[in-house]
């Protein structure tokens, strides 16, 4: 026992020494993300973006453990317990889905761990349930549909047919859209989660004679809808949040999505120097174009790395303050956190285009500048 | 609500139904002849879709892709039958459920290992692209129209195969009396492999056809598998006729439920709640249908064995 | 040694090692393994429930996730009302939520039992493949209902921020919660063992083999099966309530048909109809998930291969391999 204590004392002394020159305290990050099963493309992009930043920084004091949650809430909780109790990580991150985040985040932050969300921002965690240990480096779920609503209003769209799957995120998205859309709603339709055939809904869209269609159908649902929509001969323009029209999915849906307007907090052609560098290095490293999920992963890692420069992770208050400063250049420009530790960020409008052989998004304009989410006022922080 | 919209929805229900029939026919055939309950049928549907997408992207021809979907699924079916399924015919349903559940895991993860996690691209061939105008000014997607016709042709072909050919006679004999056909000198192992591969090919064909309208991704076979089970349970397990009628019934109830229930609730609720409640009920409608059918006829509408 | 004695000895060994693991884990300062062991215990209870219907009754239910989920939601709903100080209902008389485990368990058991009574009344009219499929269909019905039911979180699920209370025990200490779950597991196994050797058990096994013979001696096979199905669901429902407390969270994924499949896998891996089969099966499954899950993204492929091998070549499950065949195996 004595020996161990001596050794520990020695280590503490050593690290104090190092700390005098540069703040080099080891930080252990646990990443729980979806790497297998449905939707694993998103988790892989977050992981790859995150690891790109880690590699570029070359910071030996940052250790990352990654585990696959297979998109199962129960498994995510189990991994979180393991990472906290057994691996003794300082920071958790990685979760893609709101429902998994709701399973893991409240108890992780209550146990004193910092959690940085690289995707998904359920309203509960942005409003009443906000927490000093919870940061969101991606978006609040309502952000992108709100921006789409604002854009539709701005461009004078008079009537819109809106549609989403029948689950909480779907309802949040449609409510977000309605919050900023001042035109007429020609119809509001909820579909079954995981639905693959949209013939019945497309027939209703055709009959509605609306001026535009707003859809939120993440993953395979969006691909199925767009393919079937293109076949139907209905020519009402489609718009939606970026999730159904982002880089990973465009390979499968590209030709039928050309011309779709979508809102996003990032675009490949944003004019920031950090963005150009990010897109190039991501492509060089992985041989594909980055998605917005990759950017979110990249920024999450950058937040941690920037905070490590000035603070010790064991001093939670100081480390949180350092994260909140976000002292680095993101591909999205300079990041700024609001009172609820969600980003106040500009949401852009993009259009799906074909560049050479590749389907991608082109920046179209700004939908909402420096936008803060609707729940920030409910957060007592 | 116009009559044009109503007719379009009826066509949609029919189209959904005939595609379900392609899936359900294989399932019910395999159960009828071999007494096997095969959860991995959805995996073969996925194999068909992946084969179609891969070959179509490589050669640029959707039609070659469709041929590939038939071949790949039939081969996969035959291989699985010889390696695994063959050992399950004499087992109880529990073993069959579990072994084929294991096959789903193997197929899904194996496919993801080979093709990655992102969905593949597969689009409708140019010649069938876009809408056509039907009498009454109804615009309907040509591809869906073609699917209805193909589905009906397959149903007729399957009827002729079973009613008129030697293979069909053996299949019918196998359904009614297994010991008998072995006594007649039919190679029963070969017959079983052929029937299983035939069912697999139908599923793969459906996967290729529907893949052009949906997302070709890992796990795409599971929702349709459950629907196909609902179909054959309603129709009576083992009965091809039951599968056809069950498929169209399920296609109609599902499509019409999604279309009509929300408007029905709008009669006495506010818009947003009505669509939410209506669509929740619509997503349960076919299971409610199945429960009702089984209460009245515990062995389905057209019981195959007595 | 006689084969049945060998199984008994094995059972004692399994129970003791499961009981000892968390204490070793605490000693080695690896508290996570306590959680993992608790997970095994909770899944084992769910499996014990299904094993009654499946192993003894021959009722292949592919919808036990429904009862697992209903138990979980009973816990989640009661606790969330208590934690938010919102009464459950106010119309006739005021009814409040609770964080007392004993009450929660009671509600979970009764709720899943009632659900099983209704589902059973419909499903047990059928048999064979029809029964498998109709239980699956009822499970799916409840799954879609839970996803689109906004009051309790829908697909997002429902968080329980604090673990529920048990009189005289600090449930926040992982080892105490483990011991509570372990005791319940042993009690449920004891219940099955008593049932199996009772007149009821004899009638159930007779009903499995021959309906008519049983009817002629004046026993109604339908009632026997229905009782079995309901008791089986109650045990699985209790496991659901414990699972909610373990994860501090419930969601519709507890109700999905994959969960039904997994509970079935626990029973099979260990050995159908064996008293301790689900315990061994759940332990194997969790071990597999946590060892291979850390090594490869494709662990489910290997799980599939192992499962296939067990079904094809080791029909009695692991206990069958070690302890040999039983009479009705």
Short mmCIF file of C-alpha atoms in Angstrom, two decimals, chain A:
data_model
loop_
_atom_site.label_atom_id
_atom_site.label_comp_id
_atom_site.label_asym_id
_atom_site.label_seq_id
_atom_site.Cartn_x
_atom_site.Cartn_y
_atom_site.Cartn_z
CA UNK A 1 0.00 0.00 0.00
CA UNK A 2 2.72 2.42 0.98
CA UNK A 3 4.55 1.77 -2.22
CA UNK A 4 1.49 2.51 -4.27
CA UNK A 5 0.94 5.74 -2.44
CA UNK A 6 4.50 6.74 -3.05
CA UNK A 7 4.13 5.97 -6.68
CA UNK A 8 0.94 8.00 -6.82
CA UNK A 9 2.65 10.91 -5.10
CA UNK A 10 5.44 10.67 -7.61
CA UNK A 11 3.00 10.75 -10.47
CA UNK A 12 1.19 13.73 -9.03
CA UNK A 13 4.48 15.54 -8.64
CA UNK A 14 5.42 14.72 -12.18
CA UNK A 15 2.17 15.91 -13.61
CA UNK A 16 2.35 19.10 -11.56
CA UNK A 17 5.75 19.64 -13.13
CA UNK A 18 4.40 19.23 -16.62
CA UNK A 19 1.43 21.37 -15.77
CA UNK A 20 3.80 24.20 -15.03
CA UNK A 21 4.95 24.30 -18.64
CA UNK A 22 1.79 23.39 -20.52
CA UNK A 23 -1.56 22.24 -19.22
CA UNK A 24 -1.07 18.61 -20.18
CA UNK A 25 -3.45 16.54 -18.10
CA UNK A 26 -4.67 13.32 -19.66
CA UNK A 27 -8.31 13.37 -20.67
CA UNK A 28 -10.28 10.21 -21.34
CA UNK A 29 -13.26 10.48 -23.65
CA UNK A 30 -15.88 7.77 -23.99
CA UNK A 31 -17.70 7.73 -27.31
CA UNK A 32 -20.96 5.79 -27.48
CA UNK A 33 -22.22 5.85 -31.02
CA UNK A 34 -24.14 3.83 -33.59
CA UNK A 35 -21.72 1.79 -35.68
CA UNK A 36 -23.89 -1.20 -36.56
CA UNK A 37 -27.42 -1.75 -37.77
CA UNK A 38 -29.76 0.89 -39.17
CA UNK A 39 -28.47 4.45 -39.18
CA UNK A 40 -24.88 3.45 -38.56
CA UNK A 41 -23.72 5.76 -41.36
CA UNK A 42 -24.34 8.72 -39.07
CA UNK A 43 -22.33 7.28 -36.20
CA UNK A 44 -19.46 6.38 -38.49
CA UNK A 45 -19.32 9.97 -39.78
CA UNK A 46 -19.35 11.41 -36.26
CA UNK A 47 -16.58 9.04 -35.23
CA UNK A 48 -14.48 9.77 -38.31
CA UNK A 49 -14.87 13.54 -37.93
CA UNK A 50 -13.96 13.30 -34.26
CA UNK A 51 -10.90 11.14 -34.86
CA UNK A 52 -9.73 13.43 -37.68
CA UNK A 53 -9.53 16.34 -35.24
CA UNK A 54 -7.77 14.13 -32.70
CA UNK A 55 -5.24 13.01 -35.29
CA UNK A 56 -4.60 16.54 -36.52
CA UNK A 57 -4.03 17.80 -32.99
CA UNK A 58 -1.59 14.97 -32.25
CA UNK A 59 -2.31 15.46 -28.55
CA UNK A 60 -1.06 12.36 -26.75
CA UNK A 61 -2.97 13.25 -23.59
CA UNK A 62 -6.33 12.65 -25.20
CA UNK A 63 -7.47 9.06 -25.02
CA UNK A 64 -10.67 7.97 -26.77
CA UNK A 65 -12.61 4.75 -26.19
CA UNK A 66 -15.31 4.00 -28.74
CA UNK A 67 -18.20 1.56 -28.41
CA UNK A 68 -21.15 0.65 -30.57
CA UNK A 69 -24.68 1.11 -29.19
CA UNK A 70 -26.38 -0.59 -32.18
CA UNK A 71 -29.08 2.10 -31.77
CA UNK A 72 -30.48 0.31 -28.70
CA UNK A 73 -31.23 2.53 -25.69
CA UNK A 74 -30.68 -0.33 -23.23
CA UNK A 75 -27.26 -1.10 -24.67
CA UNK A 76 -26.29 2.59 -24.68
CA UNK A 77 -27.12 2.82 -20.97
CA UNK A 78 -25.06 -0.26 -20.27
CA UNK A 79 -22.05 1.11 -22.16
CA UNK A 80 -22.39 4.46 -20.38
CA UNK A 81 -22.35 2.67 -17.01
CA UNK A 82 -19.28 0.75 -18.08
CA UNK A 83 -17.47 3.84 -19.30
CA UNK A 84 -18.24 5.77 -16.14
CA UNK A 85 -17.72 3.01 -13.59
CA UNK A 86 -15.08 0.87 -15.20
CA UNK A 87 -13.19 2.92 -17.77
CA UNK A 88 -13.48 6.03 -15.58
CA UNK A 89 -13.84 8.42 -18.51
CA UNK A 90 -13.97 12.18 -17.92
CA UNK A 91 -16.17 13.12 -20.87
CA UNK A 92 -18.88 11.27 -22.75
CA UNK A 93 -20.03 11.94 -26.28
CA UNK A 94 -21.08 10.24 -29.49
CA UNK A 95 -24.82 9.53 -29.24
CA UNK A 96 -26.70 10.06 -32.48
CA UNK A 97 -30.38 9.62 -31.58
CA UNK A 98 -32.56 11.72 -29.30
CA UNK A 99 -34.12 8.71 -27.63
CA UNK A 100 -30.72 7.24 -26.77
CA UNK A 101 -29.52 10.62 -25.56
CA UNK A 102 -32.53 10.87 -23.24
CA UNK A 103 -31.64 7.46 -21.86
CA UNK A 104 -27.99 8.24 -21.18
CA UNK A 105 -27.44 11.96 -20.73
CA UNK A 106 -29.53 12.88 -17.65
CA UNK A 107 -27.91 10.26 -15.45
CA UNK A 108 -24.41 10.75 -16.87
CA UNK A 109 -24.38 14.49 -16.16
CA UNK A 110 -25.94 13.87 -12.76
CA UNK A 111 -22.93 11.67 -12.00
CA UNK A 112 -20.63 14.60 -12.70
CA UNK A 113 -19.51 13.65 -16.21
CA UNK A 114 -19.38 16.21 -18.99
CA UNK A 115 -21.45 15.25 -22.03
CA UNK A 116 -21.02 16.95 -25.41
CA UNK A 117 -23.67 16.10 -27.99
CA UNK A 118 -22.27 15.55 -31.50
CA UNK A 119 -25.80 15.07 -32.87
CA UNK A 120 -29.37 15.40 -31.65
CA UNK A 121 -30.68 18.07 -29.32
CA UNK A 122 -33.92 16.98 -27.65
CA UNK A 123 -35.95 19.92 -26.37
CA UNK A 124 -36.04 18.55 -22.81
CA UNK A 125 -32.27 19.01 -22.49
CA UNK A 126 -32.34 22.50 -23.99
CA UNK A 127 -35.09 23.86 -21.75
CA UNK A 128 -36.03 22.84 -18.21
CA UNK A 129 -33.64 19.90 -18.23
CA UNK A 130 -30.52 21.90 -19.15
CA UNK A 131 -27.44 21.08 -17.09
CA UNK A 132 -24.03 22.73 -16.56
CA UNK A 133 -22.34 19.48 -17.64
CA UNK A 134 -24.31 19.17 -20.87
CA UNK A 135 -23.07 20.86 -24.04
CA UNK A 136 -24.59 20.59 -27.48
CA UNK A 137 -22.13 20.96 -30.35
CA UNK A 138 -24.66 20.07 -33.04
CA UNK A 139 -28.14 21.59 -33.09
CA UNK A 140 -31.33 21.75 -31.11
CA UNK A 141 -33.87 19.53 -32.89
CA UNK A 142 -36.17 22.45 -33.74
CA UNK A 143 -33.41 24.63 -35.32
CA UNK A 144 -33.40 23.38 -38.88
CA UNK A 145 -37.19 23.14 -39.37
CA UNK A 146 -37.60 26.60 -37.81
CA UNK A 147 -35.15 27.94 -40.35
CA UNK A 148 -37.05 26.22 -43.14
CA UNK A 149 -40.27 27.81 -41.90
CA UNK A 150 -38.62 31.21 -41.81
CA UNK A 151 -37.24 30.73 -45.31
CA UNK A 152 -40.62 29.63 -46.68
CA UNK A 153 -42.23 32.71 -45.17
CA UNK A 154 -39.47 34.94 -46.51
CA UNK A 155 -39.79 33.61 -50.04
CA UNK A 156 -43.55 34.06 -49.97
CA UNK A 157 -44.72 30.43 -50.01
CA UNK A 158 -48.48 30.63 -49.53
CA UNK A 159 -49.47 27.05 -48.77
CA UNK A 160 -47.49 24.05 -47.58
CA UNK A 161 -48.16 20.36 -47.10
CA UNK A 162 -46.18 19.15 -44.07
CA UNK A 163 -45.32 15.58 -43.18
CA UNK A 164 -43.24 13.69 -40.60
CA UNK A 165 -43.19 10.28 -38.90
CA UNK A 166 -45.52 9.87 -35.93
CA UNK A 167 -43.01 10.07 -33.06
CA UNK A 168 -41.82 12.87 -30.77
CA UNK A 169 -38.98 14.11 -33.00
CA UNK A 170 -41.39 14.23 -35.94
CA UNK A 171 -43.84 16.32 -33.97
CA UNK A 172 -41.05 18.62 -32.72
CA UNK A 173 -39.92 19.19 -36.28
CA UNK A 174 -43.38 20.05 -37.57
CA UNK A 175 -43.96 22.35 -34.59
CA UNK A 176 -40.63 24.01 -35.25
CA UNK A 177 -41.63 24.62 -38.85
CA UNK A 178 -45.04 25.97 -37.87
CA UNK A 179 -43.44 28.33 -35.33
CA UNK A 180 -41.75 30.31 -38.11
CA UNK A 181 -44.04 29.66 -41.06
CA UNK A 182 -46.72 32.29 -41.59
CA UNK A 183 -48.40 30.90 -44.72
CA UNK A 184 -51.30 28.47 -44.89
CA UNK A 185 -50.94 24.81 -43.95
CA UNK A 186 -52.75 22.85 -46.59
CA UNK A 187 -52.41 19.61 -44.64
CA UNK A 188 -50.46 18.02 -41.80
CA UNK A 189 -49.72 14.31 -42.12
CA UNK A 190 -48.01 11.88 -39.76
CA UNK A 191 -46.66 8.61 -41.16
CA UNK A 192 -45.67 5.41 -39.47
CA UNK A 193 -42.09 5.34 -38.18
CA UNK A 194 -40.01 3.22 -40.55
CA UNK A 195 -42.66 3.33 -43.26
CA UNK A 196 -41.30 2.41 -46.68
CA UNK A 197 -44.18 3.06 -49.02
CA UNK A 198 -45.54 6.58 -49.43
CA UNK A 199 -47.99 6.11 -52.30
CA UNK A 200 -50.98 7.03 -50.12
CA UNK A 201 -49.33 10.21 -48.86
CA UNK A 202 -48.07 11.25 -52.30
CA UNK A 203 -51.60 10.91 -53.64
CA UNK A 204 -52.74 13.28 -50.91
CA UNK A 205 -49.96 15.72 -51.79
CA UNK A 206 -51.06 15.66 -55.40
CA UNK A 207 -54.66 16.30 -54.41
CA UNK A 208 -53.73 19.09 -52.00
CA UNK A 209 -52.42 21.38 -54.78
CA UNK A 210 -50.17 23.06 -52.19
CA UNK A 211 -47.37 25.38 -53.28
CA UNK A 212 -44.67 23.43 -51.50
CA UNK A 213 -44.08 20.26 -49.49
CA UNK A 214 -42.11 20.16 -46.25
CA UNK A 215 -40.98 16.70 -45.22
CA UNK A 216 -38.93 15.38 -42.35
CA UNK A 217 -38.17 11.72 -43.03
CA UNK A 218 -34.74 10.74 -41.74
CA UNK A 219 -32.70 7.81 -43.12
CA UNK A 220 -34.24 5.20 -45.38
CA UNK A 221 -37.70 6.75 -45.07
CA UNK A 222 -36.49 9.88 -46.87
CA UNK A 223 -34.82 7.87 -49.63
CA UNK A 224 -37.99 5.88 -50.22
CA UNK A 225 -40.15 8.99 -50.23
CA UNK A 226 -37.96 10.92 -52.67
CA UNK A 227 -37.71 8.03 -55.13
CA UNK A 228 -41.45 7.49 -55.13
CA UNK A 229 -42.15 11.21 -55.29
CA UNK A 230 -39.99 11.55 -58.40
CA UNK A 231 -41.99 8.77 -60.09
CA UNK A 232 -45.35 10.26 -59.23
CA UNK A 233 -45.14 13.22 -61.58
CA UNK A 234 -46.15 15.59 -58.80
CA UNK A 235 -44.06 18.70 -59.37
CA UNK A 236 -44.64 20.60 -56.13
CA UNK A 237 -41.18 21.57 -54.84
CA UNK A 238 -39.93 19.69 -51.76
CA UNK A 239 -38.05 21.22 -48.85
CA UNK A 240 -36.90 19.91 -45.51
CA UNK A 241 -34.21 19.88 -42.85
CA UNK A 242 -30.79 18.73 -44.04
CA UNK A 243 -30.99 15.23 -42.54
CA UNK A 244 -32.67 13.65 -45.56
CA UNK A 245 -30.45 15.45 -48.06
CA UNK A 246 -27.02 15.22 -46.56
CA UNK A 247 -23.87 13.82 -48.10
CA UNK A 248 -24.13 10.24 -46.92
CA UNK A 249 -27.65 9.82 -48.23
CA UNK A 250 -27.27 11.70 -51.52
CA UNK A 251 -25.41 8.76 -53.05
CA UNK A 252 -28.61 6.75 -52.78
CA UNK A 253 -31.12 9.49 -53.50
CA UNK A 254 -29.11 12.00 -55.56
CA UNK A 255 -30.81 12.18 -58.97
CA UNK A 256 -34.31 12.44 -57.55
CA UNK A 257 -33.36 15.01 -54.93
CA UNK A 258 -31.74 17.53 -57.27
CA UNK A 259 -33.21 20.95 -56.65
CA UNK A 260 -34.48 20.24 -53.16
CA UNK A 261 -34.00 23.14 -50.77
CA UNK A 262 -32.83 22.13 -47.33
CA UNK A 263 -31.70 23.96 -44.21
CA UNK A 264 -28.45 23.17 -42.50
CA UNK A 265 -26.06 24.73 -40.00
CA UNK A 266 -23.15 23.75 -42.23
CA UNK A 267 -22.38 23.47 -45.92
CA UNK A 268 -19.38 22.12 -47.76
CA UNK A 269 -18.88 25.48 -49.52
CA UNK A 270 -19.01 27.82 -46.53
CA UNK A 271 -16.31 30.41 -47.04
CA UNK A 272 -14.40 29.95 -43.77
CA UNK A 273 -10.72 28.95 -44.18
CA UNK A 274 -11.19 26.30 -41.46
CA UNK A 275 -14.00 24.78 -43.52
CA UNK A 276 -11.90 24.50 -46.66
CA UNK A 277 -9.12 22.84 -44.68
CA UNK A 278 -11.61 20.49 -43.01
CA UNK A 279 -13.28 19.37 -46.25
CA UNK A 280 -9.92 18.76 -47.92
CA UNK A 281 -8.38 16.86 -45.03
CA UNK A 282 -11.50 14.76 -44.49
CA UNK A 283 -11.54 13.79 -48.14
CA UNK A 284 -7.84 12.99 -48.08
CA UNK A 285 -8.19 10.88 -44.97
CA UNK A 286 -11.36 8.92 -45.78
CA UNK A 287 -11.81 9.25 -49.54
CA UNK A 288 -15.34 10.66 -49.32
CA UNK A 289 -16.98 14.04 -48.81
CA UNK A 290 -17.79 14.93 -45.20
CA UNK A 291 -21.36 15.20 -43.97
CA UNK A 292 -22.77 17.54 -41.38
CA UNK A 293 -22.42 14.70 -38.88
CA UNK A 294 -18.69 14.58 -39.60
CA UNK A 295 -18.47 18.32 -38.90
CA UNK A 296 -20.29 17.88 -35.62
CA UNK A 297 -17.90 15.11 -34.60
CA UNK A 298 -14.95 17.25 -35.66
CA UNK A 299 -16.20 20.22 -33.63
CA UNK A 300 -16.89 18.07 -30.60
CA UNK A 301 -13.28 16.89 -30.57
CA UNK A 302 -12.04 20.44 -31.24
CA UNK A 303 -14.02 21.71 -28.24
CA UNK A 304 -12.38 19.16 -25.97
CA UNK A 305 -8.91 19.79 -27.42
CA UNK A 306 -9.26 23.55 -27.10
CA UNK A 307 -10.39 23.27 -23.49
CA UNK A 308 -7.47 20.95 -22.69
CA UNK A 309 -5.08 23.75 -23.60
CA UNK A 310 -6.21 25.96 -20.77
CA UNK A 311 -7.91 23.81 -18.16
CA UNK A 312 -7.60 20.58 -16.23
CA UNK A 313 -10.48 18.19 -16.72
CA UNK A 314 -10.44 17.31 -13.00
CA UNK A 315 -11.36 20.92 -12.27
CA UNK A 316 -14.85 20.60 -13.72
CA UNK A 317 -15.78 24.27 -13.34
CA UNK A 318 -12.69 25.50 -15.15
CA UNK A 319 -12.97 22.87 -17.86
CA UNK A 320 -16.63 23.69 -18.49
CA UNK A 321 -15.79 27.38 -18.74
CA UNK A 322 -13.04 26.54 -21.22
CA UNK A 323 -15.40 24.49 -23.37
CA UNK A 324 -17.95 27.27 -23.30
CA UNK A 325 -15.35 29.68 -24.69
CA UNK A 326 -14.99 27.45 -27.77
CA UNK A 327 -11.65 29.03 -28.54
CA UNK A 328 -10.95 27.67 -32.02
CA UNK A 329 -12.02 28.15 -35.62
CA UNK A 330 -14.73 25.70 -36.55
CA UNK A 331 -15.68 24.83 -40.13
CA UNK A 332 -18.90 26.60 -39.14
CA UNK A 333 -17.00 29.79 -38.23
CA UNK A 334 -16.53 30.83 -34.61
CA UNK A 335 -18.85 28.81 -32.36
CA UNK A 336 -20.89 30.60 -29.73
CA UNK A 337 -22.82 28.92 -26.89
CA UNK A 338 -26.03 30.37 -25.46
CA UNK A 339 -27.11 30.30 -21.81
CA UNK A 340 -28.33 26.70 -22.16
CA UNK A 341 -24.99 25.62 -23.68
CA UNK A 342 -26.55 25.01 -27.07
CA UNK A 343 -25.08 26.81 -30.05
CA UNK A 344 -26.35 30.15 -31.26
CA UNK A 345 -25.67 29.63 -34.93
CA UNK A 346 -26.56 30.71 -38.40
CA UNK A 347 -28.76 28.32 -40.35
CA UNK A 348 -28.27 28.28 -44.10
CA UNK A 349 -30.39 27.19 -47.02
CA UNK A 350 -28.78 24.73 -49.42
CA UNK A 351 -29.84 23.23 -52.68
CA UNK A 352 -29.05 19.72 -53.89
CA UNK A 353 -26.96 19.90 -57.08
CA UNK A 354 -24.85 17.66 -59.26
CA UNK A 355 -21.16 18.59 -59.40
CA UNK A 356 -19.43 16.46 -62.00
CA UNK A 357 -20.43 12.93 -61.06
CA UNK A 358 -21.18 13.70 -57.45
CA UNK A 359 -24.42 14.82 -55.87
CA UNK A 360 -23.88 17.40 -53.19
CA UNK A 361 -25.29 20.60 -51.69
CA UNK A 362 -24.67 24.16 -52.81
CA UNK A 363 -25.06 27.12 -50.50
CA UNK A 364 -28.12 29.15 -51.41
CA UNK A 365 -28.37 31.79 -48.69
CA UNK A 366 -29.04 32.43 -45.04
CA UNK A 367 -32.32 31.34 -43.48
CA UNK A 368 -31.83 32.54 -39.90
CA UNK A 369 -28.83 34.46 -38.67
CA UNK A 370 -27.39 33.76 -35.20
CA UNK A 371 -30.42 31.73 -34.28
CA UNK A 372 -31.01 30.59 -30.72
CA UNK A 373 -33.39 27.74 -29.91
CA UNK A 374 -36.89 28.30 -28.56
CA UNK A 375 -36.24 26.58 -25.25
CA UNK A 376 -33.27 28.63 -24.02
CA UNK A 377 -35.55 30.91 -21.99
CA UNK A 378 -36.84 27.93 -19.97
CA UNK A 379 -33.29 27.05 -18.93
CA UNK A 380 -32.34 28.47 -15.53
CA UNK A 381 -28.66 28.82 -16.27
#
